[in-house]
Short mmCIF file of C-alpha atoms in Angstrom, two decimals:
data_model
loop_
_atom_site.label_atom_id
_atom_site.label_comp_id
_atom_site.label_asym_id
_atom_site.label_seq_id
_atom_site.Cartn_x
_atom_site.Cartn_y
_atom_site.Cartn_z
CA SER A 12 52.07 -77.34 -57.60
CA ALA A 13 50.94 -76.75 -54.03
CA VAL A 14 53.29 -75.50 -51.33
CA ILE A 15 53.11 -77.30 -47.95
CA SER A 16 54.21 -75.93 -44.62
CA GLN A 17 55.04 -78.76 -42.13
CA LYS A 18 55.90 -78.39 -38.56
CA PRO A 19 57.72 -79.08 -36.34
CA SER A 20 60.84 -79.64 -38.35
CA ARG A 21 62.28 -81.86 -35.77
CA ASP A 22 61.67 -83.00 -32.23
CA ILE A 23 63.25 -85.17 -29.54
CA CYS A 24 60.56 -86.80 -27.45
CA GLN A 25 60.37 -89.04 -24.41
CA ARG A 26 58.91 -92.53 -24.80
CA GLY A 27 55.34 -92.80 -23.88
CA THR A 28 54.49 -89.30 -24.93
CA SER A 29 52.72 -88.04 -28.07
CA LEU A 30 53.59 -85.62 -30.80
CA THR A 31 51.27 -83.88 -33.26
CA ILE A 32 52.59 -82.89 -36.64
CA GLN A 33 50.80 -80.24 -38.70
CA CYS A 34 50.61 -79.64 -42.44
CA GLN A 35 49.18 -76.54 -43.97
CA VAL A 36 48.67 -76.45 -47.82
CA ASP A 37 48.38 -73.17 -49.74
CA SER A 38 45.48 -74.42 -51.84
CA GLN A 39 42.51 -76.71 -51.29
CA VAL A 40 43.22 -80.38 -51.95
CA THR A 41 40.87 -83.28 -51.67
CA MET A 42 43.29 -85.87 -50.40
CA MET A 43 46.43 -85.57 -48.21
CA PHE A 44 48.79 -88.43 -47.55
CA TRP A 45 51.05 -89.19 -44.60
CA TYR A 46 54.30 -91.12 -45.00
CA ARG A 47 56.87 -92.46 -42.65
CA GLN A 48 60.54 -93.03 -43.49
CA GLN A 49 62.45 -95.05 -40.90
CA PRO A 50 66.20 -94.68 -40.90
CA GLY A 51 67.80 -96.07 -44.00
CA GLN A 52 64.43 -97.15 -45.41
CA SER A 53 62.16 -95.90 -48.08
CA LEU A 54 58.87 -94.05 -47.72
CA THR A 55 55.94 -96.09 -46.44
CA LEU A 56 52.39 -94.77 -46.67
CA ILE A 57 50.63 -94.51 -43.25
CA ALA A 58 47.26 -93.21 -44.25
CA THR A 59 45.19 -91.16 -46.54
CA ALA A 60 43.43 -88.17 -45.00
CA ASN A 61 40.12 -87.04 -46.57
CA GLN A 62 38.18 -84.02 -45.49
CA GLY A 63 35.02 -84.86 -43.66
CA SER A 64 35.66 -88.59 -43.17
CA GLU A 65 37.93 -90.83 -41.24
CA ALA A 66 41.40 -91.46 -42.53
CA THR A 67 42.13 -94.65 -44.47
CA TYR A 68 45.04 -96.53 -42.85
CA GLU A 69 47.44 -98.89 -44.58
CA SER A 70 48.16 -102.40 -43.31
CA GLY A 71 50.35 -102.20 -40.13
CA PHE A 72 49.02 -98.68 -39.10
CA VAL A 73 46.15 -98.11 -36.77
CA ILE A 74 44.14 -95.12 -35.70
CA ASP A 75 44.93 -95.41 -32.01
CA LYS A 76 48.63 -95.12 -32.74
CA PHE A 77 48.45 -92.56 -35.54
CA PRO A 78 45.27 -90.54 -35.23
CA ILE A 79 44.77 -88.11 -38.06
CA SER A 80 42.64 -85.00 -38.35
CA ARG A 81 41.47 -83.28 -41.53
CA PRO A 82 39.28 -80.39 -40.48
CA ASN A 83 39.31 -78.60 -43.86
CA LEU A 84 40.75 -78.90 -47.36
CA THR A 85 44.01 -77.08 -46.50
CA PHE A 86 45.05 -78.60 -43.22
CA SER A 87 45.83 -81.99 -41.58
CA THR A 88 47.52 -83.25 -38.49
CA LEU A 89 49.10 -86.58 -37.67
CA THR A 90 49.65 -87.60 -34.01
CA VAL A 91 52.21 -90.19 -33.07
CA SER A 92 50.87 -91.66 -29.87
CA ASN A 93 52.52 -93.47 -26.95
CA MET A 94 55.91 -93.14 -28.65
CA SER A 95 58.60 -95.75 -28.54
CA PRO A 96 62.18 -95.63 -29.98
CA GLU A 97 60.85 -97.59 -32.99
CA ASP A 98 58.81 -94.54 -33.92
CA SER A 99 61.95 -92.54 -34.60
CA SER A 100 61.60 -91.65 -38.23
CA ILE A 101 60.96 -88.88 -40.73
CA TYR A 102 57.26 -88.15 -41.14
CA LEU A 103 56.09 -86.45 -44.37
CA CYS A 104 52.78 -85.15 -45.48
CA SER A 105 52.08 -84.92 -49.24
CA VAL A 106 49.42 -83.95 -51.74
CA PRO A 107 49.21 -85.03 -55.41
CA ARG A 108 50.85 -82.80 -57.91
CA THR A 109 48.75 -80.93 -60.46
CA GLY A 110 47.24 -83.56 -62.65
CA GLY A 111 46.78 -86.12 -60.02
CA ALA A 112 48.62 -88.82 -58.19
CA ASP A 113 49.95 -90.36 -61.42
CA TYR A 114 52.05 -87.20 -61.73
CA GLY A 115 53.65 -87.75 -58.35
CA TYR A 116 53.40 -85.90 -55.06
CA THR A 117 54.53 -82.66 -53.50
CA PHE A 118 55.90 -83.21 -50.01
CA GLY A 119 56.02 -81.12 -46.89
CA SER A 120 59.43 -80.29 -45.52
CA GLY A 121 59.33 -83.31 -43.16
CA THR A 122 59.49 -83.82 -39.40
CA ARG A 123 62.50 -85.68 -38.01
CA LEU A 124 61.29 -87.41 -34.81
CA THR A 125 63.66 -88.98 -32.33
CA VAL A 126 62.24 -90.91 -29.44
CA VAL A 127 64.48 -91.45 -26.44
CA GLU B 62 52.58 -107.44 -55.26
CA ASP B 63 53.83 -104.30 -56.93
CA LYS B 64 57.53 -103.70 -56.30
CA VAL B 65 60.35 -101.31 -57.05
CA VAL B 66 64.01 -102.27 -56.89
CA GLN B 67 66.74 -99.69 -57.12
CA SER B 68 70.44 -100.35 -57.73
CA PRO B 69 73.07 -99.67 -56.62
CA LEU B 70 72.01 -98.97 -53.03
CA SER B 71 74.92 -96.52 -52.74
CA LEU B 72 77.51 -94.98 -54.99
CA VAL B 73 80.55 -92.71 -54.42
CA VAL B 74 81.91 -90.76 -57.42
CA HIS B 75 84.13 -87.80 -58.09
CA GLU B 76 83.02 -84.45 -59.35
CA GLY B 77 82.67 -84.56 -63.16
CA ASP B 78 81.83 -88.22 -63.37
CA THR B 79 78.73 -89.50 -65.03
CA VAL B 80 76.46 -91.80 -63.05
CA THR B 81 73.61 -94.12 -64.04
CA LEU B 82 71.04 -95.12 -61.39
CA ASN B 83 68.79 -98.11 -62.09
CA CYS B 84 65.20 -98.80 -61.25
CA SER B 85 63.35 -102.02 -62.06
CA TYR B 86 59.72 -102.71 -61.21
CA GLU B 87 56.90 -105.11 -61.17
CA VAL B 88 53.43 -103.72 -61.35
CA THR B 89 50.00 -105.03 -62.25
CA ASN B 90 48.62 -101.73 -63.59
CA PHE B 91 51.29 -99.31 -64.70
CA ARG B 92 50.38 -95.67 -64.51
CA SER B 93 53.66 -93.76 -64.31
CA LEU B 94 57.25 -94.01 -63.09
CA LEU B 95 58.56 -91.21 -60.94
CA TRP B 96 62.00 -90.05 -59.87
CA TYR B 97 62.70 -87.93 -56.83
CA LYS B 98 65.75 -86.37 -55.22
CA GLN B 99 65.91 -86.41 -51.38
CA GLU B 100 68.53 -84.29 -49.89
CA LYS B 101 67.55 -83.90 -46.26
CA LYS B 102 63.96 -84.90 -45.45
CA ALA B 103 61.56 -83.91 -48.23
CA PRO B 104 61.75 -85.58 -51.67
CA THR B 105 61.68 -83.20 -54.55
CA PHE B 106 60.13 -84.25 -57.89
CA LEU B 107 62.47 -84.80 -60.79
CA PHE B 108 60.77 -86.68 -63.59
CA MET B 109 57.51 -88.48 -64.49
CA LEU B 110 57.79 -91.15 -67.17
CA THR B 111 54.87 -92.84 -68.91
CA SER B 112 56.08 -93.65 -72.38
CA SER B 113 58.81 -96.07 -73.31
CA GLY B 114 61.93 -94.75 -75.08
CA ILE B 115 61.21 -91.01 -74.65
CA GLU B 116 64.04 -89.33 -72.80
CA LYS B 117 63.17 -86.68 -70.33
CA LYS B 118 65.91 -84.03 -69.60
CA SER B 119 66.48 -81.36 -67.08
CA GLY B 120 69.86 -79.82 -67.24
CA ARG B 121 72.41 -82.49 -66.43
CA LEU B 122 69.78 -85.05 -65.46
CA SER B 123 67.96 -87.28 -67.83
CA SER B 124 65.75 -90.32 -67.48
CA ILE B 125 64.25 -92.94 -69.75
CA LEU B 126 61.74 -95.76 -69.36
CA ASP B 127 61.62 -99.22 -70.90
CA LYS B 128 58.16 -100.62 -70.36
CA LYS B 129 58.98 -103.89 -72.14
CA GLU B 130 61.90 -104.73 -69.82
CA LEU B 131 60.32 -102.95 -66.83
CA PHE B 132 63.06 -100.61 -65.89
CA SER B 133 64.12 -96.99 -65.88
CA ILE B 134 67.46 -95.24 -65.59
CA LEU B 135 68.47 -91.82 -64.30
CA ASN B 136 71.58 -90.36 -65.70
CA ILE B 137 73.54 -87.48 -64.11
CA THR B 138 76.35 -86.09 -66.21
CA ALA B 139 79.23 -83.89 -64.93
CA THR B 140 78.24 -84.61 -61.36
CA GLN B 141 78.62 -81.92 -58.75
CA THR B 142 78.79 -82.02 -54.97
CA GLY B 143 75.33 -80.61 -54.88
CA ASP B 144 74.07 -83.83 -56.58
CA SER B 145 74.81 -85.77 -53.34
CA ALA B 146 71.43 -87.04 -52.23
CA VAL B 147 69.28 -90.11 -52.13
CA TYR B 148 67.45 -90.69 -55.46
CA LEU B 149 64.16 -92.40 -55.16
CA CYS B 150 62.26 -94.19 -57.95
CA ALA B 151 58.53 -94.72 -57.41
CA LEU B 152 55.46 -96.19 -59.12
CA GLY B 153 52.91 -93.51 -59.55
CA GLY B 154 49.31 -93.75 -58.73
CA PHE B 155 46.90 -93.45 -55.84
CA LYS B 156 49.17 -95.51 -53.63
CA THR B 157 52.56 -94.57 -54.82
CA ILE B 158 55.18 -97.34 -54.15
CA PHE B 159 58.77 -96.19 -53.48
CA GLY B 160 61.93 -97.98 -53.95
CA ALA B 161 64.59 -98.04 -51.16
CA GLY B 162 66.62 -95.39 -53.04
CA THR B 163 70.20 -94.99 -54.25
CA ARG B 164 72.50 -92.91 -51.98
CA LEU B 165 74.84 -90.89 -54.17
CA PHE B 166 77.84 -89.17 -52.71
CA VAL B 167 79.82 -86.86 -55.00
CA LYS B 168 83.37 -86.11 -53.80
CA ALA B 169 85.03 -82.70 -54.60
#
């Protein structure tokens, strides 16, 4: 399965600022997925990032708040904009395991964001 | 609406104990059931199950799926402190749906 480098590992940010999270995959993948895990909660899909087209956002997530870039088949960024304490979460990027999404995902190492 | 429910929410055991984690689900189009271990931030893949009654094993961990009763269990035998983690169950597919997880703490 692919190896994903995600950074930053953690950050503490002031409310009203923005943070960009990067994920680099060691192989070309068609789709990348961004998840959020709020404290004590499970993983929630934010959006699917496709190369060459706009990301597809899940209900409750909007592009103005979580803009995503996917400039090529090995890289993606997620920006958390105009942050508030409610954005404090772990953010994870992922790609399907070999065989496709039915076989599960490989995740990046995660970004723990704290907004103060 | 597809749903995954895990139980118990948390569990404390002593080293050497055997634990059983439960996952029940509701889904309109079953593709696979997945188990992950989440120690710090990133979940790591444990098992993928697609067929009923066929046990998957990896060392001290094993899992089985019952597609008739719509549940799966994850067993861990001879638990060690390194097994302390959140165990996530998920429905596989393009939009994977995760359960809330079972937080396991193994005391030395």
